Structures are given as structure tokens and as C-alpha cells.
Amino acid sequence: MTVEELTKAIVVSLDKHKARDIRVLDVSEVTSLADRFIIASGGSTTQVKALIDYVETALSEHGVHALRTEGYATALWTLLDFGSVVLHVFLDTSREFYDLERLWQDARVLDTAEFLEG
């Protein structure tokens, strides 16, 4: 999958399963870690785990699997690393505490609605 296709598949799955405040950051110009960071929130640890599970299921149908998963056991901040795209799903309070949007404020914020169209 291309970066665009991967981003779209993740955003669609998150939106479909009621993730909160989905943000897509184009970090390609500010780091070599990835091209995109996708950040979303869940209202409980159960929802955070469910969102991760839904994304993994949706992508596995296309033969795509995370290179690495971190934080699933506690579900306060869970990360799925797909190489070019890194998904961060936070419990609401953890997202506020770590404030990745501020940390990566030099990244370009992409319009999430563009990935939900069509």
C-alpha cells in the first residue's frame, strides 16, 4: 500500500469505530522516522484496544501488518508502526499529557475529511 492508501485505511477504520479527534500529521519534512503520524483518542482503555484491533484487522485484509506494536497491554498510549505511517491511539488523558501535536507542531496537518471522502 502507498502512504496515501495506508493513511486512508487507518483513518476510515478509526472514524467508523468512533475514535475521537483524529489528526493526520505529515512529518516527512521534520523527521526520518515516518512520513505520517496519525493521532486519535479513545474514551477508555477498552475502546483504545478495540480501535487498535479494528485497524489491525482492516489492514490485515490487505496483507499489511504492523512492524511493531507498543503499549497495548496498558492501552494508555498504543502505537502501531507501519514504517511509513505510525498510528498513535491515546486514552484521552494520556493524549493531553503527552501532547504530540505540540511536540510535532512543525509538521503539516492534513485535512482528515479528505481521507474519508469517496
C-alpha positions as MATLAB code, in Angstrom:
seq = 'MTVEELTKAIVVSLDKHKARDIRVLDVSEVTSLADRFIIASGGSTTQVKALIDYVETALSEHGVHALRTEGYATALWTLLDFGSVVLHVFLDTSREFYDLERLWQDARVLDTAEFLEG';
ca = [
       0.000    0.000    0.000;
       1.100    3.544   -0.645;
       1.333    6.059    2.183;
      -1.930    7.613    0.975;
      -3.758    4.276    0.858;
      -2.435    3.263    4.264;
      -3.401    6.599    5.783;
      -6.887    6.383    4.276;
      -7.459    2.817    5.503;
      -6.422    3.739    9.047;
      -8.457    6.957    9.177;
     -11.559    5.239    7.766;
     -11.312    2.436   10.339;
     -10.798    4.880   13.205;
     -13.708    7.050   12.090;
     -16.009    4.057   11.545;
     -15.329    2.841   15.080;
     -15.849    6.216   16.762;
     -12.288    7.309   17.522;
     -12.130   10.838   18.847;
     -10.245   13.813   17.414;
      -8.414   12.061   14.567;
      -5.416   14.041   13.320;
      -3.074   13.287   10.436;
       0.354   14.897   10.564;
       2.700   14.900    7.581;
       6.035   14.572    9.387;
       8.089   13.756    6.276;
       9.801   17.155    6.293;
      10.661   17.158   10.015;
      11.815   13.600   10.772;
      13.071   10.451    9.103;
      11.002    8.258   11.459;
       7.963    8.145    9.188;
       6.016   10.096    6.590;
       2.799   10.320    8.591;
       1.694   10.244   12.184;
      -1.972    9.538   12.802;
      -3.188   10.500   16.265;
      -6.554    9.574   17.748;
      -8.189    9.133   21.148;
     -10.448    6.668   22.877;
     -12.583    7.299   25.933;
     -11.497    4.158   27.793;
      -8.704    1.598   27.678;
     -11.234   -0.872   26.267;
     -12.005    1.493   23.403;
      -8.299    2.161   22.751;
      -7.675   -1.590   22.439;
     -10.745   -2.029   20.243;
      -9.619    0.754   17.899;
      -6.201   -0.882   17.550;
      -7.812   -4.270   16.935;
     -10.122   -2.838   14.253;
      -7.231   -1.128   12.440;
      -5.120   -4.291   12.544;
      -7.999   -6.359   11.176;
      -8.765   -3.887    8.387;
      -5.149   -3.733    7.265;
      -4.509   -7.464    7.568;
      -7.234   -7.947    4.947;
      -4.834   -6.134    2.587;
      -1.831   -8.145    3.747;
      -0.447   -5.258    5.796;
       0.803   -5.883    9.316;
       2.404   -3.574   11.859;
       6.167   -3.816   12.148;
       5.870   -3.096   15.846;
       3.177   -2.591   18.473;
       3.785   -0.785   21.752;
       1.584   -0.071   24.757;
      -1.285   -2.438   24.002;
      -1.276   -4.041   27.473;
      -1.995   -0.797   29.318;
      -3.780    0.974   26.434;
      -2.913    4.422   27.769;
      -0.900    5.168   24.615;
      -0.802    2.451   21.992;
       1.377    2.702   18.928;
       1.242    0.726   15.690;
       4.300    1.228   13.480;
       3.680    0.508    9.807;
       7.004    2.012    8.697;
       5.891    4.986    6.644;
       2.835    5.565    8.863;
       2.757    5.441   12.652;
      -0.579    5.287   14.446;
      -0.874    6.638   17.997;
      -4.116    5.892   19.861;
      -4.331    7.517   23.265;
      -6.597    7.394   26.241;
      -7.949   10.978   26.389;
      -5.967   11.939   29.499;
      -2.717   10.500   28.138;
      -3.101   12.395   24.889;
      -3.487   15.632   26.770;
      -0.425   14.870   28.922;
       1.939   13.884   26.072;
       0.573   16.467   23.607;
       2.177   15.066   20.453;
       0.545   17.759   18.352;
       2.592   20.386   20.207;
       5.743   18.272   20.057;
       5.362   17.882   16.285;
       3.972   21.378   15.679;
       6.304   21.888   12.701;
       4.562   19.067   10.842;
       1.897   19.861    8.282;
      -1.612   18.977    9.494;
      -3.630   17.239    6.795;
      -7.395   17.524    6.474;
      -8.821   14.260    7.838;
     -12.007   14.764    5.793;
     -10.010   14.215    2.574;
      -9.315   10.638    3.654;
     -12.987    9.993    4.440;
     -14.329   11.083    1.046;
     -15.141    8.638   -1.699;
];
